[in-house]
PDB file of C-alpha atoms in Angstrom:
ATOM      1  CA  UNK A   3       8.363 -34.140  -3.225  1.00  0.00           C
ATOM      2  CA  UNK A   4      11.260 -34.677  -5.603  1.00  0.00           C
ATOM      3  CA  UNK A   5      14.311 -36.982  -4.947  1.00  0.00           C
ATOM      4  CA  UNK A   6      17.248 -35.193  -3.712  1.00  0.00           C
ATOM      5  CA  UNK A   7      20.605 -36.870  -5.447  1.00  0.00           C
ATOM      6  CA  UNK A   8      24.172 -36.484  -3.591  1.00  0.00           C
ATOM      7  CA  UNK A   9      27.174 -37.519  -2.109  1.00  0.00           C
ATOM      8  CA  UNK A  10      27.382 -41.156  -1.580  1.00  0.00           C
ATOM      9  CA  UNK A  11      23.678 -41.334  -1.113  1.00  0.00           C
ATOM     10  CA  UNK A  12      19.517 -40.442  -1.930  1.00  0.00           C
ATOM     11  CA  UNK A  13      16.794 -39.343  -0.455  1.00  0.00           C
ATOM     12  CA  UNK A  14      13.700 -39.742  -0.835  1.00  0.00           C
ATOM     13  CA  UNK A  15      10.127 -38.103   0.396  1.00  0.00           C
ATOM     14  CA  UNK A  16       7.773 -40.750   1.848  1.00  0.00           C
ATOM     15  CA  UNK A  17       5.043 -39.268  -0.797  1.00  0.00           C
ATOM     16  CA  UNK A  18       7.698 -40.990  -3.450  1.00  0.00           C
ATOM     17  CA  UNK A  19       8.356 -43.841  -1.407  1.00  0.00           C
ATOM     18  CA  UNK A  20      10.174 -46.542  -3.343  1.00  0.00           C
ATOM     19  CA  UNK A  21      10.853 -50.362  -2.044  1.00  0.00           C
ATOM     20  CA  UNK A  22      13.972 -50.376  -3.502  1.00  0.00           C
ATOM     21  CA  UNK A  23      15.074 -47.402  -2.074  1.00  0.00           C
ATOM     22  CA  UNK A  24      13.770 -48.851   1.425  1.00  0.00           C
ATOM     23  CA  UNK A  25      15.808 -51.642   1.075  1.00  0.00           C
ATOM     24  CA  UNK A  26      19.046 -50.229   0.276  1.00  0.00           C
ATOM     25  CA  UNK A  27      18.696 -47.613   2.945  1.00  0.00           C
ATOM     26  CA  UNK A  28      17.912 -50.651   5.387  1.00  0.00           C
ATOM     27  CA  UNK A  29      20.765 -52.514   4.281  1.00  0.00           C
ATOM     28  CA  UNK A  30      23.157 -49.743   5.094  1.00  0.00           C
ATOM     29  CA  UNK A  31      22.549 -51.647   8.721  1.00  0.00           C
ATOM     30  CA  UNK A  32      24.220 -54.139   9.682  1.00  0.00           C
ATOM     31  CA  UNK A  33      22.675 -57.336  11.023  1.00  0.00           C
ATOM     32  CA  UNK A  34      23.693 -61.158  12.756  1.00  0.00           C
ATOM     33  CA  UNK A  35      22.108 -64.023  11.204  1.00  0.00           C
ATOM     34  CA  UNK A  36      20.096 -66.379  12.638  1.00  0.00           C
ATOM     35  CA  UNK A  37      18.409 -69.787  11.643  1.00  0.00           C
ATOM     36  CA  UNK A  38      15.074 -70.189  13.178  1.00  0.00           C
ATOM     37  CA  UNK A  39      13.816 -73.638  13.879  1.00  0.00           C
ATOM     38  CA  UNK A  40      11.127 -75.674  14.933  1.00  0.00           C
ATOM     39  CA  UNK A  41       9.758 -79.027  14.884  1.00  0.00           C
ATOM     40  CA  UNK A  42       5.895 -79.700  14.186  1.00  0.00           C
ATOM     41  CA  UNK A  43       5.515 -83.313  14.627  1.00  0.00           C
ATOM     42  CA  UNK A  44       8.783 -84.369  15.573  1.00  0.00           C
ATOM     43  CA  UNK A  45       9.672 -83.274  11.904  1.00  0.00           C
ATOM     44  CA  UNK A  46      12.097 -80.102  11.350  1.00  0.00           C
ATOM     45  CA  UNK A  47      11.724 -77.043  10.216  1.00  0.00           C
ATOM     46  CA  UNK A  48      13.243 -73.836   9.574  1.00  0.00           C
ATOM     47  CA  UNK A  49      14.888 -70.773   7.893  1.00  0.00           C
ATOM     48  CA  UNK A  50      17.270 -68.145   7.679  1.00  0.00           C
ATOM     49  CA  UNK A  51      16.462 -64.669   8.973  1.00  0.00           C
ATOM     50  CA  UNK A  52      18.331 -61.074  10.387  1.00  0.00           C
ATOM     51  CA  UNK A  53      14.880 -59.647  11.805  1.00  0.00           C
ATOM     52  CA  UNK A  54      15.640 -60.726  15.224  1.00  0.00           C
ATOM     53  CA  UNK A  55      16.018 -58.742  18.870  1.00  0.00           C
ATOM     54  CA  UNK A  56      16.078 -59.315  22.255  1.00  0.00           C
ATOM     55  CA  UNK A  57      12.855 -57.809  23.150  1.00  0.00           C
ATOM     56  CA  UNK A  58      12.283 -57.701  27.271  1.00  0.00           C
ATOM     57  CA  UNK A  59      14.330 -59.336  30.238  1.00  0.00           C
ATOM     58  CA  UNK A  60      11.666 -59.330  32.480  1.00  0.00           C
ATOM     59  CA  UNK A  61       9.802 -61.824  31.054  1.00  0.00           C
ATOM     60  CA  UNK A  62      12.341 -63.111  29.087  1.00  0.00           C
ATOM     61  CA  UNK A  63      11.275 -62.225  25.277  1.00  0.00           C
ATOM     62  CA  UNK A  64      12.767 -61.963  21.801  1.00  0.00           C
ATOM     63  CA  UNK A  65      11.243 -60.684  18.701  1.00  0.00           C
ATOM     64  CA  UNK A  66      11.231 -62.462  15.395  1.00  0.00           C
ATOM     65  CA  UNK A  67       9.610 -60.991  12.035  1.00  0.00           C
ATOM     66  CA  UNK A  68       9.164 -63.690   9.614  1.00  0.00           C
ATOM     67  CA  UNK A  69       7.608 -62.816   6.351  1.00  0.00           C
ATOM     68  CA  UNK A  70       4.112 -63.542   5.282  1.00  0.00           C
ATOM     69  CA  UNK A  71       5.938 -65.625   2.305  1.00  0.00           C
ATOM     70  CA  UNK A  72       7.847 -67.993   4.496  1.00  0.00           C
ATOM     71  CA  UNK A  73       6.773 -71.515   3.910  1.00  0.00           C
ATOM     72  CA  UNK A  74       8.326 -72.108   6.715  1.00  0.00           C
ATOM     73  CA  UNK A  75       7.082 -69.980   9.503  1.00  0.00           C
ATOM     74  CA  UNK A  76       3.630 -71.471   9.771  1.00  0.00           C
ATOM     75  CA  UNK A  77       5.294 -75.015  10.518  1.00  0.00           C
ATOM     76  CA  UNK A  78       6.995 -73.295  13.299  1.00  0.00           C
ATOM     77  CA  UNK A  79       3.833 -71.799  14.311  1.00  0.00           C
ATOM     78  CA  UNK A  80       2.022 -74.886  14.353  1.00  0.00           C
ATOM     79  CA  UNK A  81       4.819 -76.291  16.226  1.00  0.00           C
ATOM     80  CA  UNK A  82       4.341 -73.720  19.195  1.00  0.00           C
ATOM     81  CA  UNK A  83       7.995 -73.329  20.264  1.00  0.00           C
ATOM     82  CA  UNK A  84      10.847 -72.317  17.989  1.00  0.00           C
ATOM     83  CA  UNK A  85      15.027 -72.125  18.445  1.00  0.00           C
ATOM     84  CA  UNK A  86      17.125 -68.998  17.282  1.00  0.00           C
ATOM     85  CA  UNK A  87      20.440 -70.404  16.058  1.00  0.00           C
ATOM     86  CA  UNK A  88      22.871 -67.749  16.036  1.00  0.00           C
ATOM     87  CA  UNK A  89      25.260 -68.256  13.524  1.00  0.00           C
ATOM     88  CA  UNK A  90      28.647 -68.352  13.592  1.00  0.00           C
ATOM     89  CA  UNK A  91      31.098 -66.740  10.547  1.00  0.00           C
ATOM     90  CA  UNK A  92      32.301 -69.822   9.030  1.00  0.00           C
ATOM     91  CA  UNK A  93      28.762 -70.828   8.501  1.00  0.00           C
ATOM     92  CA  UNK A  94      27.686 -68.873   5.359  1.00  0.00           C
ATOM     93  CA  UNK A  95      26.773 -72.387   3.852  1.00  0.00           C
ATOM     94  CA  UNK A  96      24.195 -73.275   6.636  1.00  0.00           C
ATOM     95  CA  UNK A  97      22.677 -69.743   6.346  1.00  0.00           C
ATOM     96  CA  UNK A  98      22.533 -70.336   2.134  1.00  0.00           C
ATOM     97  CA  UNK A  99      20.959 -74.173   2.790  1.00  0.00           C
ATOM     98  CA  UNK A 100      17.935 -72.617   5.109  1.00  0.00           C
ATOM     99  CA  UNK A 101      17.533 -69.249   3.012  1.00  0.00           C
ATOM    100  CA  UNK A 102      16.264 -71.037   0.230  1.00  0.00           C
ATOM    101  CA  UNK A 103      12.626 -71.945  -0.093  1.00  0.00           C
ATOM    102  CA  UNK A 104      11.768 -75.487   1.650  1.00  0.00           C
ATOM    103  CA  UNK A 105       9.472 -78.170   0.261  1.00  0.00           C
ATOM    104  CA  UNK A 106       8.115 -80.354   2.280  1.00  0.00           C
ATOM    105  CA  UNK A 107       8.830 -79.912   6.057  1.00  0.00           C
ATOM    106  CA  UNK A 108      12.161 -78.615   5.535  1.00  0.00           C
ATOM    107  CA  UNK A 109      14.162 -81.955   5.502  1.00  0.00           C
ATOM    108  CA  UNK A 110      16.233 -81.102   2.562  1.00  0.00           C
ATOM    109  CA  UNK A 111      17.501 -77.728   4.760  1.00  0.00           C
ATOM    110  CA  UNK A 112      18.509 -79.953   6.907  1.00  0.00           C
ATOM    111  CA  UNK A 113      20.093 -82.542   4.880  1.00  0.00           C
ATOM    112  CA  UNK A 114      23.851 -83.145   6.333  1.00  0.00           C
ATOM    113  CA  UNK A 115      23.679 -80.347   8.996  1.00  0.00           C
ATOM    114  CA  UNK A 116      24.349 -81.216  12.759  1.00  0.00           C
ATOM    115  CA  UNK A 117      21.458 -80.723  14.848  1.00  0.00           C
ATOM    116  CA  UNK A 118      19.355 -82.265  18.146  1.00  0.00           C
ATOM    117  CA  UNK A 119      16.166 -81.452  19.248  1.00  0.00           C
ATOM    118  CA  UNK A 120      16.362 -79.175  21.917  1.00  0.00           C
ATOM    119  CA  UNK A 121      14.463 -78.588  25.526  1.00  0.00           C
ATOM    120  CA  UNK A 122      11.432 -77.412  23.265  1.00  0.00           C
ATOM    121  CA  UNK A 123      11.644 -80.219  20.558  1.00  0.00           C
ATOM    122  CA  UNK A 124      13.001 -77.260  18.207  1.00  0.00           C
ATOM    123  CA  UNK A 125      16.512 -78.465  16.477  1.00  0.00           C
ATOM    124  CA  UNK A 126      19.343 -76.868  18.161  1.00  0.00           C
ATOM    125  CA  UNK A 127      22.191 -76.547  15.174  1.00  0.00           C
ATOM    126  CA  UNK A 128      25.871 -77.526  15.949  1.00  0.00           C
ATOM    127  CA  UNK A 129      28.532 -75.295  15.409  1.00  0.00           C
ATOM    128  CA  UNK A 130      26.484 -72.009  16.501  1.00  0.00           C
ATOM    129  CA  UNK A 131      27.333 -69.336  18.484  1.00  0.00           C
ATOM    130  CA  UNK A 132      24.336 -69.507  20.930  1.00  0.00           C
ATOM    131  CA  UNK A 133      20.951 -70.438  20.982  1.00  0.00           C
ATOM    132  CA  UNK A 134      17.922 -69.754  22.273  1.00  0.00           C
ATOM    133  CA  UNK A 135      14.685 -71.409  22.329  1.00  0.00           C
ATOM    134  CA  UNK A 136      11.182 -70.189  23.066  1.00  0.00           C
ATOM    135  CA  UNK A 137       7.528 -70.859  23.192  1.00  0.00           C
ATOM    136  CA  UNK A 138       5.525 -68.909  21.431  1.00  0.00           C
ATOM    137  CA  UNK A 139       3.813 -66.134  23.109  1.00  0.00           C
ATOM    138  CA  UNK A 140       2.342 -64.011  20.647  1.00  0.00           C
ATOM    139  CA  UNK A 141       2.273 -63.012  16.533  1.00  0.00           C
ATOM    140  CA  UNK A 142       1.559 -59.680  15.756  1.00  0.00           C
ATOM    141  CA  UNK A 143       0.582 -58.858  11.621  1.00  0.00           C
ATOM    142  CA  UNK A 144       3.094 -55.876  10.242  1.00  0.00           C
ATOM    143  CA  UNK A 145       2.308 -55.173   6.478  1.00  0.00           C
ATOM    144  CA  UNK A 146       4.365 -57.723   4.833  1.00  0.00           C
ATOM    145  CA  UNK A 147       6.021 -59.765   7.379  1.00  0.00           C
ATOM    146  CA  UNK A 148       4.641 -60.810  11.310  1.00  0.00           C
ATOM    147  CA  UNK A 149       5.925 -59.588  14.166  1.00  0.00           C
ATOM    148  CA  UNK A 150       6.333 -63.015  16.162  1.00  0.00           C
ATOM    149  CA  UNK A 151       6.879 -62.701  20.235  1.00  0.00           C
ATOM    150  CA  UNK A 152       8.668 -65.450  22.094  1.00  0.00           C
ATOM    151  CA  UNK A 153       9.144 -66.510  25.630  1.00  0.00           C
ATOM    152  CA  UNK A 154      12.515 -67.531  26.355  1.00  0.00           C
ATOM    153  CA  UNK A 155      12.718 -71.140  28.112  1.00  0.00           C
ATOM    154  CA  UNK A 156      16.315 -72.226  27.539  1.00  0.00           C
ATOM    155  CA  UNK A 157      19.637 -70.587  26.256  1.00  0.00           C
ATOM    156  CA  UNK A 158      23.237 -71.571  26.119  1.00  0.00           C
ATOM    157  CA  UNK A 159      26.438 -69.272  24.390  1.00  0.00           C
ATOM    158  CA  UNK A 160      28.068 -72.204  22.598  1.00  0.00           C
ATOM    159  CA  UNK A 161      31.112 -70.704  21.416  1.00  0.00           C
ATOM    160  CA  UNK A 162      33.472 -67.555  21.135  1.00  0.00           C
ATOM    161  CA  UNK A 163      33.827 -67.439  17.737  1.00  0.00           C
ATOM    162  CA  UNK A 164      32.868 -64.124  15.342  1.00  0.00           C
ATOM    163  CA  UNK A 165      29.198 -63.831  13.863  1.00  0.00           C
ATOM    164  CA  UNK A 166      27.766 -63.976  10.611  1.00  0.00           C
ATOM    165  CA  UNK A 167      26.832 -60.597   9.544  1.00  0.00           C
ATOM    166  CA  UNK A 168      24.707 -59.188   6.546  1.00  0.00           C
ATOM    167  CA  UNK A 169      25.311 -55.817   4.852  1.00  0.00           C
ATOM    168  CA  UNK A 170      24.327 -54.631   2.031  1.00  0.00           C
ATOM    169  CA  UNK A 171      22.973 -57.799   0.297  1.00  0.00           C
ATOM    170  CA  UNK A 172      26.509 -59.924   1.519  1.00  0.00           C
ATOM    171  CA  UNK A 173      27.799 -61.614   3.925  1.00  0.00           C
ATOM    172  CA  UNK A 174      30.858 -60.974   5.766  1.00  0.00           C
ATOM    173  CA  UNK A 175      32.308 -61.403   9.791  1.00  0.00           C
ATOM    174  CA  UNK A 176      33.258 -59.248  12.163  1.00  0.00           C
ATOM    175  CA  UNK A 177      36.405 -57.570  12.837  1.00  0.00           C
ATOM    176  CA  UNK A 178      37.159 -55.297  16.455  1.00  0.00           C
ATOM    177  CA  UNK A 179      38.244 -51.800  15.740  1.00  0.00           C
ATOM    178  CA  UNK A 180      41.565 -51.485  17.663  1.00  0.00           C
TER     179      UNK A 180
END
């Protein structure tokens, strides 16, 4: 099939499919940003990610696709439990620190940000809007990324503040309609 061209948009046939295309289409939705964290050996760990969802209230799960890439998801695997720090707007800086590519065990992410381990040893990250840690319970492969399944064992809403969101490749906060 050909690609169709107009208005504001494209589309295109799966039989053409196109990353690029993919990805600019996705980013059309808007997402929060989160830092995942974890803490293999008592040593920290952890990155920046918007694949994240509450997955089931009863059990308590969340879903959390980190990509096959990530240097930094297998030290949260290893660890067995990770945190989802929900970010708040002001904290665009945090979110640039731990979207970078870590060496080591991730101590130079977390060079001068305010943290403590949490119920699950992950680091909980001051200055979030909520967190929520988990064990986890299962990782499912999906093409390029995994499809990682946690339990929920503690959670706390920190603060009332707006989120970080990410839309089309930027950053930017929420404002109500109204």
């Amino acid at each position: 099939m050909a690609t169709r061209r107009g208005g504001a948009g494209y589309t295109v046939a799966m039989n053409t499919f196109d990353q690029q295309a993919l990805r600019g289409v996705m980013g059309q939705f808007c997402t929060g940003v989160v830092i995942a964290t974890g803490a293999p050996e008592g040593v920290p760990a952890g990155f920046a990610a918007q694949s994240f969802v509450s997955l089931s209230l009863d059990p308590p799960l969340v879903a959390l696709c980190p990509g096959k890439t990530s240097t930094s998801w297998p030290k949260l695997r290893e660890a067995g439990a990770f945190c989802i720090n929900v970010l708040a707007a002001e904290q665009g800086d945090v979110c640039a620190a731990f979207a970078r590519p870590g060496g080591g065990a991730g101590e130079d992410k977390f060079a001068g940000v305010d943290w403590r381990p949490g119920q699950t040893g992950a680091p909980v990250l001051g200055g979030t809007l909520a967190y929520i840690e988990c064990t986890l319970e299962q990782e499912i492969e999906a093409g390029d990324h995994y499809v990682a399944i946690g339990r929920v064992q503690a959670i706390e809403q920190v603060s009332d503040a707006g989120p970080l969101l990410f839309f089309r490749g930027g950053y930017g906060e929420f404002s109500a309609a109204g």
